[in-house]
PDB file of C-alpha atoms in Angstrom:
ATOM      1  CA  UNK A   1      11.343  13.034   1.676  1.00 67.00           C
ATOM      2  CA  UNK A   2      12.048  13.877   5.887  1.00 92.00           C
ATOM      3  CA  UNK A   3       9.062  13.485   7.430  1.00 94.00           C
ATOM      4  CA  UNK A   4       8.716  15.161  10.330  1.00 96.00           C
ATOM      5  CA  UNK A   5       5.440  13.843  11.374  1.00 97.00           C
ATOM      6  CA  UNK A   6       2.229  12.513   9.873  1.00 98.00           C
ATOM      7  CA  UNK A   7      -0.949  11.217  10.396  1.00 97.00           C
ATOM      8  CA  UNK A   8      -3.138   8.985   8.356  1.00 98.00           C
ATOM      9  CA  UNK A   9      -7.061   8.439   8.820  1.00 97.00           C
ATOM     10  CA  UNK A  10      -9.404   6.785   6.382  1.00 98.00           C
ATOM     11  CA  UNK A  11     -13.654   7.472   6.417  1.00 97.00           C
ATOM     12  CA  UNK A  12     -16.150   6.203   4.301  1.00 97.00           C
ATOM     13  CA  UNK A  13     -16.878   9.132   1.172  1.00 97.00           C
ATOM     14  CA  UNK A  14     -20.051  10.414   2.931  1.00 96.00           C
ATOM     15  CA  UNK A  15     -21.134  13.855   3.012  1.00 95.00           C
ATOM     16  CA  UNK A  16     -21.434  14.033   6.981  1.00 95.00           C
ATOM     17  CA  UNK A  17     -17.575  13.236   7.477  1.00 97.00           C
ATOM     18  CA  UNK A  18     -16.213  16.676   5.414  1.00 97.00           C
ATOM     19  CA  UNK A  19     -16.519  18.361   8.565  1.00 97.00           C
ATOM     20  CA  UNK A  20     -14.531  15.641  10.354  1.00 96.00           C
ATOM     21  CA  UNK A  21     -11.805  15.835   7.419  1.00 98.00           C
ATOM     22  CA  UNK A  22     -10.925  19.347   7.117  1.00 97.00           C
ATOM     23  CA  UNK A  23     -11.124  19.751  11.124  1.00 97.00           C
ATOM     24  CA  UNK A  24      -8.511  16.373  11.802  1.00 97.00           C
ATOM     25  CA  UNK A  25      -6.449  18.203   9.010  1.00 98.00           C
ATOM     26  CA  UNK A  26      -6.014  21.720  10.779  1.00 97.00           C
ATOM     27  CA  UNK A  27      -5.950  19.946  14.194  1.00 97.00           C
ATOM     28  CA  UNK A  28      -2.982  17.901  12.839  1.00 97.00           C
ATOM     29  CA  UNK A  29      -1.362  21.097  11.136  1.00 97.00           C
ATOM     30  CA  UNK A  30      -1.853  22.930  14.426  1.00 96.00           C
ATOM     31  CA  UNK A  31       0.870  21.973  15.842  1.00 95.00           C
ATOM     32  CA  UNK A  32       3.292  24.483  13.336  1.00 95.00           C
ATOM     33  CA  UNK A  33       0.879  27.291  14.776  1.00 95.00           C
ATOM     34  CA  UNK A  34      -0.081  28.488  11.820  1.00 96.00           C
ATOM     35  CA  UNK A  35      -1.854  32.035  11.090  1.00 95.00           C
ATOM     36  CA  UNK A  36      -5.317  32.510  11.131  1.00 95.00           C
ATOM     37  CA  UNK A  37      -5.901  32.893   7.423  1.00 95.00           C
ATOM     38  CA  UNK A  38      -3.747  30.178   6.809  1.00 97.00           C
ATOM     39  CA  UNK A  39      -5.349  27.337   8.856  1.00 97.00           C
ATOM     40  CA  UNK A  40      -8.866  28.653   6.847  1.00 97.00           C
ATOM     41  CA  UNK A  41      -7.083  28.295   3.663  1.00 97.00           C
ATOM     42  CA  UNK A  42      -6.452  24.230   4.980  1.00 98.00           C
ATOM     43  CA  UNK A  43      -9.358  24.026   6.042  1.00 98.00           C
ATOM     44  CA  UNK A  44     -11.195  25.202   2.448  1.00 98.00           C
ATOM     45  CA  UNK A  45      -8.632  23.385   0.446  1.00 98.00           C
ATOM     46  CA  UNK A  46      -9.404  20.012   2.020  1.00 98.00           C
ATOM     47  CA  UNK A  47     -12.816  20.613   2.224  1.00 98.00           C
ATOM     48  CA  UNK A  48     -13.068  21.048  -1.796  1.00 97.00           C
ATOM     49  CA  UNK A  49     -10.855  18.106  -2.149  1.00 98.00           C
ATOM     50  CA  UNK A  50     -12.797  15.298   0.151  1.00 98.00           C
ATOM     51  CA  UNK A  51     -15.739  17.173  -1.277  1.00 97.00           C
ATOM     52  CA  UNK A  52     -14.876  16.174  -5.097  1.00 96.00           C
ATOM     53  CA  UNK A  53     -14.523  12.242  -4.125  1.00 97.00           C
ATOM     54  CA  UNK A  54     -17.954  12.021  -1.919  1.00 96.00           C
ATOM     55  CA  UNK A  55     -20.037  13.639  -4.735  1.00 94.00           C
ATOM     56  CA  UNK A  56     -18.067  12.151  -7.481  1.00 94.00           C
ATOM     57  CA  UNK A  57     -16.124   8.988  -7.283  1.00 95.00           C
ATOM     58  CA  UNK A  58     -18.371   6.700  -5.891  1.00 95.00           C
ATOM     59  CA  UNK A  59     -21.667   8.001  -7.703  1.00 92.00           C
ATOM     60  CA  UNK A  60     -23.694   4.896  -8.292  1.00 88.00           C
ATOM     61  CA  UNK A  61     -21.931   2.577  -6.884  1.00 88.00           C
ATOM     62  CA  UNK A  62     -21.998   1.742  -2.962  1.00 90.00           C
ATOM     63  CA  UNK A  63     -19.784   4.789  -0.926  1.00 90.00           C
ATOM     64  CA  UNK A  64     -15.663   3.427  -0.720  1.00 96.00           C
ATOM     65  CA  UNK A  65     -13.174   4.660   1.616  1.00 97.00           C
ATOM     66  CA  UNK A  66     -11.257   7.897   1.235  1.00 98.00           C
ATOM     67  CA  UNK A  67      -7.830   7.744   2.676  1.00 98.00           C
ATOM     68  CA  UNK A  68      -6.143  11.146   3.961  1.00 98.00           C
ATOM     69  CA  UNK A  69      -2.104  11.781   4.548  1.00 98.00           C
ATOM     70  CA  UNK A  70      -0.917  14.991   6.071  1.00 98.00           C
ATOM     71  CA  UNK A  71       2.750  15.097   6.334  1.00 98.00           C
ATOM     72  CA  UNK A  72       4.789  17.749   8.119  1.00 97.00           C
ATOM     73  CA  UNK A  73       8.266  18.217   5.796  1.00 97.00           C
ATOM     74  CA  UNK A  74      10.851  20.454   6.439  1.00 96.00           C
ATOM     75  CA  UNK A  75      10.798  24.336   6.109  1.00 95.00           C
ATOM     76  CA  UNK A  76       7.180  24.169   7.538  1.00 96.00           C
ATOM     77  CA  UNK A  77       5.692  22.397   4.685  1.00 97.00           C
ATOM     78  CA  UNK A  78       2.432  20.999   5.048  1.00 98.00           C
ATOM     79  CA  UNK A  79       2.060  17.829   2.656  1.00 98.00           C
ATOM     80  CA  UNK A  80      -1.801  16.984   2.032  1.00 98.00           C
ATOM     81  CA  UNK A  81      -3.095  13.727  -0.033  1.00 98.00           C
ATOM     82  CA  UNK A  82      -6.578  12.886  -0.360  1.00 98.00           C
ATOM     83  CA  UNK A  83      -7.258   9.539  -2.356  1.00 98.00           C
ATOM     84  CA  UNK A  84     -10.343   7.243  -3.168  1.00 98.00           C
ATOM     85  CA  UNK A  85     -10.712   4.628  -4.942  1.00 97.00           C
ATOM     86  CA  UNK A  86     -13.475   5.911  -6.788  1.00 96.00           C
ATOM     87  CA  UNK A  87     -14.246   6.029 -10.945  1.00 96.00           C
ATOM     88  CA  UNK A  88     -11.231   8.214 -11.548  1.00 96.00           C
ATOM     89  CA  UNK A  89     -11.306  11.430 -14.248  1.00 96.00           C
ATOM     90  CA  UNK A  90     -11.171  10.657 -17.641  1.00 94.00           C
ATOM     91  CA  UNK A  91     -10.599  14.059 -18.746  1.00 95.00           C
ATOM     92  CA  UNK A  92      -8.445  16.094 -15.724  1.00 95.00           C
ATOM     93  CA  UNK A  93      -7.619  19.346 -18.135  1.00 95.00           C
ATOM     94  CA  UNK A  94     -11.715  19.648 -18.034  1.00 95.00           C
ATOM     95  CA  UNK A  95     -12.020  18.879 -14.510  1.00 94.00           C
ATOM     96  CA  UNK A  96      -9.881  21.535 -13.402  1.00 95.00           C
ATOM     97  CA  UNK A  97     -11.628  23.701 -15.533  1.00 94.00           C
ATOM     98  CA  UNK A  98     -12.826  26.605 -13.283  1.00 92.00           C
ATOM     99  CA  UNK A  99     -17.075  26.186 -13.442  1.00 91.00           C
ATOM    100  CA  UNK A 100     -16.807  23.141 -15.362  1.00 92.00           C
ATOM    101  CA  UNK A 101     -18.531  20.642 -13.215  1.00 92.00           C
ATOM    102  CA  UNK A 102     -20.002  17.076 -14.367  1.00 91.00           C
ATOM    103  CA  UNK A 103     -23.074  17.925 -11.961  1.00 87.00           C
ATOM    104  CA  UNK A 104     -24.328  20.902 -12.271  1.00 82.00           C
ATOM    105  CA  UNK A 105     -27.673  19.825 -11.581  1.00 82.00           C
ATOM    106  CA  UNK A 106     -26.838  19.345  -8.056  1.00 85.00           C
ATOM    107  CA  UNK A 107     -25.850  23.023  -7.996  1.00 87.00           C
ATOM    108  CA  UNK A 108     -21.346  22.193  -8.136  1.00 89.00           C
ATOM    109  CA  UNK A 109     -20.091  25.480  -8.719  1.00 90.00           C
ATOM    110  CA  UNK A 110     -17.035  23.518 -10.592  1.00 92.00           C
ATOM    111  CA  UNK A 111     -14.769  25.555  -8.746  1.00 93.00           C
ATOM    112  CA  UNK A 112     -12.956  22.591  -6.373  1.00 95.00           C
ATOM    113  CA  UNK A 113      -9.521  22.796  -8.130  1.00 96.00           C
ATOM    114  CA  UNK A 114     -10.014  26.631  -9.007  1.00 95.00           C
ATOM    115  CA  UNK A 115     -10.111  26.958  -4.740  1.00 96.00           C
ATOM    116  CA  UNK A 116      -7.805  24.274  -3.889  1.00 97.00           C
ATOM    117  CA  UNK A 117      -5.132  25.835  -6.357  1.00 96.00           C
ATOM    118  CA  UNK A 118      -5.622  29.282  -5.078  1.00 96.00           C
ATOM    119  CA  UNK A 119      -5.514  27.890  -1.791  1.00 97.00           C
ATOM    120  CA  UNK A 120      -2.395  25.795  -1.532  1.00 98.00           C
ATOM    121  CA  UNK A 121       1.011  26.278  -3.219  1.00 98.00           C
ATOM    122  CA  UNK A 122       1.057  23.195  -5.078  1.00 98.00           C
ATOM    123  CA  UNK A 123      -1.282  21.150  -6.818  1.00 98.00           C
ATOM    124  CA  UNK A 124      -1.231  17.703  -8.287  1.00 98.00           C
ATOM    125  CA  UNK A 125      -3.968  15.652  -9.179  1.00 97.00           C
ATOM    126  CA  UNK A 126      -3.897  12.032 -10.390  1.00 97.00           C
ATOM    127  CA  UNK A 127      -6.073   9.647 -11.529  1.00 97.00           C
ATOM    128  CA  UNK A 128      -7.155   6.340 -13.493  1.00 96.00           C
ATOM    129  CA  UNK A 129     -10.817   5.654 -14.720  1.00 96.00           C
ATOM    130  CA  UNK A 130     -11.833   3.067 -12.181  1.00 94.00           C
ATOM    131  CA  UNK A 131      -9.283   2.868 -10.376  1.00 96.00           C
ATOM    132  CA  UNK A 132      -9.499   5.750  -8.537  1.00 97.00           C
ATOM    133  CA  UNK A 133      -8.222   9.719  -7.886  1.00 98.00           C
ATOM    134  CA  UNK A 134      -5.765  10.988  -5.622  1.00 98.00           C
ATOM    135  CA  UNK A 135      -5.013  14.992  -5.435  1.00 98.00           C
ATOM    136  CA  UNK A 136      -1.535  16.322  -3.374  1.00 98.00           C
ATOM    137  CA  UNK A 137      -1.201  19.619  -2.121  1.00 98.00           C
ATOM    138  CA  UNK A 138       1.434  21.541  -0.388  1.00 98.00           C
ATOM    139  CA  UNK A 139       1.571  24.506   1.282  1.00 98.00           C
ATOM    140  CA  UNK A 140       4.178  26.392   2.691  1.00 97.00           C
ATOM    141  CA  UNK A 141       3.487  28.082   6.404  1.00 96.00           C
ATOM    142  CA  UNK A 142       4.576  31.040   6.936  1.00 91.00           C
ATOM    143  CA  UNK A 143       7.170  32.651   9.578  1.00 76.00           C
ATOM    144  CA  UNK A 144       8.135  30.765  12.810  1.00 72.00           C
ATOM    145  CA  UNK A 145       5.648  32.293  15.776  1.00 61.00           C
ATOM    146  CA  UNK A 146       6.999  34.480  17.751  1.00 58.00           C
ATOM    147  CA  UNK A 147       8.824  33.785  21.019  1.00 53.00           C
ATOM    148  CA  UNK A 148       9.949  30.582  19.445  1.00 49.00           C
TER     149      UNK A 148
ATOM    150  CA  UNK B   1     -28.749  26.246  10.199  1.00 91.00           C
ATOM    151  CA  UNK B   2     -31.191  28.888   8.511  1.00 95.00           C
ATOM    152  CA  UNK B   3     -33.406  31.324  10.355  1.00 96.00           C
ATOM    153  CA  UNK B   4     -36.022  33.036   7.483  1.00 96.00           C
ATOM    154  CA  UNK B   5     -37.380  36.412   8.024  1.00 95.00           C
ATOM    155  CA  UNK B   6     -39.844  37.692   5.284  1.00 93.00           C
ATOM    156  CA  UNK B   7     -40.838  41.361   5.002  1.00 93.00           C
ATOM    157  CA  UNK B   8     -43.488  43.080   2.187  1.00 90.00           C
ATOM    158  CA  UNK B   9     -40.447  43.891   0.342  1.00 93.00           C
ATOM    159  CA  UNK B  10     -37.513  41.239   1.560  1.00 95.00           C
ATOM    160  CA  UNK B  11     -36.339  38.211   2.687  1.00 97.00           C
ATOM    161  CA  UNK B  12     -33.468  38.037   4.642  1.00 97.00           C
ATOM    162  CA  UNK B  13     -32.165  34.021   5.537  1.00 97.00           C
ATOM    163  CA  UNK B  14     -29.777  34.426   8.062  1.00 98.00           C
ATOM    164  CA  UNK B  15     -27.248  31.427   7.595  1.00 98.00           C
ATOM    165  CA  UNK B  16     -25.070  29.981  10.119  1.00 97.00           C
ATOM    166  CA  UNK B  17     -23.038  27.131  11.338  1.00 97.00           C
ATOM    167  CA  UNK B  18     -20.684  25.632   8.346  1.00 97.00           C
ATOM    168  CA  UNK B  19     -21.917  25.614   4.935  1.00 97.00           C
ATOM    169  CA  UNK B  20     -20.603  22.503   2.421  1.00 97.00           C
ATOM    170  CA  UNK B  21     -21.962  20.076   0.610  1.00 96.00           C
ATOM    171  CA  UNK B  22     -23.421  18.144   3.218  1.00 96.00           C
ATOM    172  CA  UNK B  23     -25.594  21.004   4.622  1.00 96.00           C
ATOM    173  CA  UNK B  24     -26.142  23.302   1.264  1.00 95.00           C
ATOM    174  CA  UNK B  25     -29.129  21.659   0.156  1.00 94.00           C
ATOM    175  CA  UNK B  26     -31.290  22.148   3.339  1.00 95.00           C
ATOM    176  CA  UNK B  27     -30.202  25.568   2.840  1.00 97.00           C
ATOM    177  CA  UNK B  28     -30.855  25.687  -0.605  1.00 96.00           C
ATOM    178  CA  UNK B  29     -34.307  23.706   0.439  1.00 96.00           C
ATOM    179  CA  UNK B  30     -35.387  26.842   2.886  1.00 97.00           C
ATOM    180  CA  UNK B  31     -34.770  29.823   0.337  1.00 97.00           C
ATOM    181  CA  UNK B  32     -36.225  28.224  -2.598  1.00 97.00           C
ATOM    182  CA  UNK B  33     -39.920  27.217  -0.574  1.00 97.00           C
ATOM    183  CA  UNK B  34     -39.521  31.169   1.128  1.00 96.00           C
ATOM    184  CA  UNK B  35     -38.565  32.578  -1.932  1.00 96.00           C
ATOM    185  CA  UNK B  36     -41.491  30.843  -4.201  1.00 95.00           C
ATOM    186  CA  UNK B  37     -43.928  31.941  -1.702  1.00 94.00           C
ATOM    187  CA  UNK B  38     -43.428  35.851  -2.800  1.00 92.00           C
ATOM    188  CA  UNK B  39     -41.118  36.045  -4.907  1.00 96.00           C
ATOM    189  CA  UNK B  40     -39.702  38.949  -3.132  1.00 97.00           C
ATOM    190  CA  UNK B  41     -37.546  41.770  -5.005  1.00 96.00           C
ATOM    191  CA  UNK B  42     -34.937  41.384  -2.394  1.00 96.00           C
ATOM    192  CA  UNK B  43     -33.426  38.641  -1.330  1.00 97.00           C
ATOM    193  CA  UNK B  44     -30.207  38.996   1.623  1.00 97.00           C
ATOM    194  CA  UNK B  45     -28.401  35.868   2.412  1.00 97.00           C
ATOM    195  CA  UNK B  46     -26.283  36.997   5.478  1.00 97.00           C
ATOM    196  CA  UNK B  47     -23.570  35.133   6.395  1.00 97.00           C
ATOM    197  CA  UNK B  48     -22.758  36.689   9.787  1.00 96.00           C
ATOM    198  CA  UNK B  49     -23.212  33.462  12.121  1.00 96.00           C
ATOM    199  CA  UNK B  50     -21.275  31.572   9.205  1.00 97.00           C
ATOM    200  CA  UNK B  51     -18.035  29.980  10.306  1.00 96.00           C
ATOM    201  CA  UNK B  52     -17.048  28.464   7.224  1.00 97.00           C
ATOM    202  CA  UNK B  53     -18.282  28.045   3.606  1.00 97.00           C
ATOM    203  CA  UNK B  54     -16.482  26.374   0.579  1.00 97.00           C
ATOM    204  CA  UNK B  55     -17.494  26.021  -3.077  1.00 95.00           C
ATOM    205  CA  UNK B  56     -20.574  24.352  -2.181  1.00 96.00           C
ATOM    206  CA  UNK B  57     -21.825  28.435  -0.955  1.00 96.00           C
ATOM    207  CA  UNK B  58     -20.444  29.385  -4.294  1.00 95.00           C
ATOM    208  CA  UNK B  59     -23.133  26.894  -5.781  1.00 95.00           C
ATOM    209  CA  UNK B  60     -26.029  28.169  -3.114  1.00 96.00           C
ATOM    210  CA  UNK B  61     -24.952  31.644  -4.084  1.00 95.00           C
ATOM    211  CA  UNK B  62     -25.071  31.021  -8.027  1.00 93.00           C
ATOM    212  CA  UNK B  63     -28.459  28.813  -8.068  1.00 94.00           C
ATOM    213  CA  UNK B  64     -30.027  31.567  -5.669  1.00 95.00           C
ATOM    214  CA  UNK B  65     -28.985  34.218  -8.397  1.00 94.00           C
ATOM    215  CA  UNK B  66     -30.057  32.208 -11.438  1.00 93.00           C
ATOM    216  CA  UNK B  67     -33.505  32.349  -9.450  1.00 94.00           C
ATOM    217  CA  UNK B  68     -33.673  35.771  -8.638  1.00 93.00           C
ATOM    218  CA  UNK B  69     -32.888  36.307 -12.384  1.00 92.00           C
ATOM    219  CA  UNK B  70     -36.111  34.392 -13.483  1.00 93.00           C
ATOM    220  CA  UNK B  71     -38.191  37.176 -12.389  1.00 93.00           C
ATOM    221  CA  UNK B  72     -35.795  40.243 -11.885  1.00 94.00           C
ATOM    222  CA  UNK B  73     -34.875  39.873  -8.480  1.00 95.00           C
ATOM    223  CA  UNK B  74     -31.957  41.294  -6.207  1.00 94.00           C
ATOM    224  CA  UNK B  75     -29.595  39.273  -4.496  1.00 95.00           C
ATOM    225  CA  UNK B  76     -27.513  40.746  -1.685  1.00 96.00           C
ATOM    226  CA  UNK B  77     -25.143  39.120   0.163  1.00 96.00           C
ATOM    227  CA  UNK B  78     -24.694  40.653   4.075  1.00 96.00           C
ATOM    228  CA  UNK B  79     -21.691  40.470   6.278  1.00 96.00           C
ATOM    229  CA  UNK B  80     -19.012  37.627   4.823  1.00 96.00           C
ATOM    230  CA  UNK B  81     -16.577  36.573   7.148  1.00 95.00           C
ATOM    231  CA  UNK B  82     -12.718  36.916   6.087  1.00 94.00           C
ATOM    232  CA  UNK B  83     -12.661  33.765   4.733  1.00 95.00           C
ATOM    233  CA  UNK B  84     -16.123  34.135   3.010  1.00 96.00           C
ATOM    234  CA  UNK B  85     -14.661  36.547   1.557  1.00 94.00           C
ATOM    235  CA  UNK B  86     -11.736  35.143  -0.431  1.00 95.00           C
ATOM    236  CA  UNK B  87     -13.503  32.267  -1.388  1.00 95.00           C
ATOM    237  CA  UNK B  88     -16.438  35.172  -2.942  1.00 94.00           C
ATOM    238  CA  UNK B  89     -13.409  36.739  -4.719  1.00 93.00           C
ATOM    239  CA  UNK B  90     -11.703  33.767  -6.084  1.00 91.00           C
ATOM    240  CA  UNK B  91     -14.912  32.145  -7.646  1.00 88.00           C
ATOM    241  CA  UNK B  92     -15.862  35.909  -9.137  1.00 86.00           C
ATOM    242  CA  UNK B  93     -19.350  35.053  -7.265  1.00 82.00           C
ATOM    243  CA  UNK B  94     -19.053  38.980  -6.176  1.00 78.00           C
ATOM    244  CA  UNK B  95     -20.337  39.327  -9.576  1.00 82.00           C
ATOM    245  CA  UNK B  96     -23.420  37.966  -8.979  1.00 82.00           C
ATOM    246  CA  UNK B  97     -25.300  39.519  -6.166  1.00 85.00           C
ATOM    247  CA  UNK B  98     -24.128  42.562  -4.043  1.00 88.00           C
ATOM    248  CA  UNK B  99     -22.224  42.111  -1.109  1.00 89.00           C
ATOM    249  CA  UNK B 100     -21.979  44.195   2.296  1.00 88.00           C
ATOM    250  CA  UNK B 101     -20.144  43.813   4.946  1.00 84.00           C
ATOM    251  CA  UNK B 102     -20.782  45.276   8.349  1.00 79.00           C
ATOM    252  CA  UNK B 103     -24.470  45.599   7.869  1.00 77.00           C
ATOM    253  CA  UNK B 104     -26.037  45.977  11.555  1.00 66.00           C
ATOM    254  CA  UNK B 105     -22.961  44.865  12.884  1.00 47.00           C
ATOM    255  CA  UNK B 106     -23.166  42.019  16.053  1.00 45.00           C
ATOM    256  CA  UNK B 107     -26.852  42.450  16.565  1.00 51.00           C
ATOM    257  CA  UNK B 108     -28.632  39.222  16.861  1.00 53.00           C
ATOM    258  CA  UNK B 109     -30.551  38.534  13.511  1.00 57.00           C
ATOM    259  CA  UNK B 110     -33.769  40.576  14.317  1.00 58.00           C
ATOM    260  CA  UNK B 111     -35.067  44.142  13.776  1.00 59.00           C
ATOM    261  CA  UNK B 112     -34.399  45.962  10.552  1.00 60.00           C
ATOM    262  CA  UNK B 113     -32.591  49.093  10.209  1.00 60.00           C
ATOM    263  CA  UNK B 114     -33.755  50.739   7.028  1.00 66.00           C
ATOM    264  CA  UNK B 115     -30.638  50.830   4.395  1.00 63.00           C
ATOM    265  CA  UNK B 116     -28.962  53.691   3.421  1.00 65.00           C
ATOM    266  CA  UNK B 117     -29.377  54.111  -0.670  1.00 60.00           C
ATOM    267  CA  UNK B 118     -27.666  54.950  -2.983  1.00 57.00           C
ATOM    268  CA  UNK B 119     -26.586  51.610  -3.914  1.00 51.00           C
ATOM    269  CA  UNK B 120     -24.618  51.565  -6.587  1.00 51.00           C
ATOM    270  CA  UNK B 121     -22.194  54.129  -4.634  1.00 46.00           C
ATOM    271  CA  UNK B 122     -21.969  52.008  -1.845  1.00 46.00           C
ATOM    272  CA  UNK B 123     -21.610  48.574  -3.791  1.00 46.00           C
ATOM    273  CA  UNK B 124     -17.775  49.877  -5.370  1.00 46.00           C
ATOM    274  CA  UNK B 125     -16.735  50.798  -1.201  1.00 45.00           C
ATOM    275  CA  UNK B 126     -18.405  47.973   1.039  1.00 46.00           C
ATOM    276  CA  UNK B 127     -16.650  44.810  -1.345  1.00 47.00           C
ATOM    277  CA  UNK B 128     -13.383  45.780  -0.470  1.00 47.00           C
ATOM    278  CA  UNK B 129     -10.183  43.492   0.878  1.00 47.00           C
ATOM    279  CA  UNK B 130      -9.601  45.149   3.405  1.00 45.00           C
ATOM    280  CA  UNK B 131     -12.635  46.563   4.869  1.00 40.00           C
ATOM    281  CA  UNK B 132     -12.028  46.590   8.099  1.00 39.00           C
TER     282      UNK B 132
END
């Protein structure tokens, strides 16, 4: 794979840093000056997917690190991997099942994956109980900016 | 951030700033006390001062609804940005409460116009793509 650039950042899974995640993502992916619409589609997509490991994969056990890649390939390709080290899906197929959401008490729309799917152009999502999840995305900018 | 306004007939929360999980349940928090207080038939979230909102404003938007429901309420949603938008499409949330956009367009959250009725007319025309 040619990277062309990347960055790498790991936080604590705590609600307050989503903010800090999806903005350090379209910072980093600012550089390919990307549209409006697609820098909010970034933005959501990452948002859903940090989301998903601070509500779920360290529930009742003390908060672990998520780790975020973004990778700039060729053809403007933005390359997006969020892992934690969390409890891991048993069950992905049911995960990803739009409005299925193992909290619903806490008012998950279980509609993560549905966003981060309709978001991104690729979607792959791995994981191990206990050991941990990690979910890749890609997404194709489009056309070079004008004037370059 | 939340501003409430409550009217004989209405509440309007006026929500703004970023809405995800880590600020959804003060939101959530704010309607629910307003709402129980008079159970109003109307309830308007408007997201005009909202910069961002992922499923987590799905979940505010589908918990508010399964409230109004309990005693045959109306949710509206006012004035989704673009993005707002698509994320209200792709989660079929526009199911759930009616949305319009460009309602008192930038005017800082205060006096009400009255609304134009009829609304089931209007509720076809004002959710569209490409409204503007």
């Amino acid at each position: 794979m040619n990277t062309l650039n990347e960055l790498k950042c790991s936080f604590p899974a705590r609600s307050e840093n989503e903010s800090f995640a999806r903005t350090m993502v379209c910072a980093f992916a600012a550089q390919l000056d990307p549209t409006v619409e697609e820098l909010a589609d970034l933005r959501t997509a990452v948002s859903e997917a940090v989301t998903n490991s601070i509500v779920h994969a360290y529930r009742g056990r003390e908060a672990g690190m998520i780790v975020v890649t973004v990778r700039l390939l060729p053809d403007r390709v933005i390359y997006i991997r969020i892992a934690d080290k969390g409890c891991g899906i048993a069950d992905i197929a049911q995960a990803m099942t739009p409005l299925y959401s193992s909290a619903p008490a806490e008012e998950r729309a279980g509609l993560g994956f549905t966003v981060m799917q309709s978001f991104t152009d690729s979607l792959t999502v791995s994981s191990k109980p206990d050991h941990g999840t990690t979910v890749t995305m890609r997404k194709r900018l489009q056309h070079e900016p004008a004037g370059n | 951030m939340i501003e409430l306004k409550q009217e004989p007939q209405k509440l309007t929360a006026y929500l703004s700033g970023e809405i995800d999980h880590h600020h959804a349940k003060e939101l959530r928090d704010a309607i629910d006390f307003a709402v129980r207080e008079q159970y109003p038939p109307t309830v308007i979230l408007d997201f005009r001062g909202v910069t961002f909102m992922d499923s987590s404003g799905i979940g505010l938007i589908m918990g508010r609804s399964r409230l109004m429901e309990e005693y045959g309420g109306t949710l509206e949603i006012h004035n989704p940005s673009q993005q707002i938008r698509k994320v209200l499409r792709i989660s079929g949330a526009d199911r759930l409460a009616v949305i319009r956009s460009h309602v008192q367009p930038q005017m800082p959250p205060l006096p009400e116009i009255p609304q134009p009725e009829p609304e089931s007319a209007e509720k076809e025309e004002t959710e569209h793509e490409y409204a503007q």
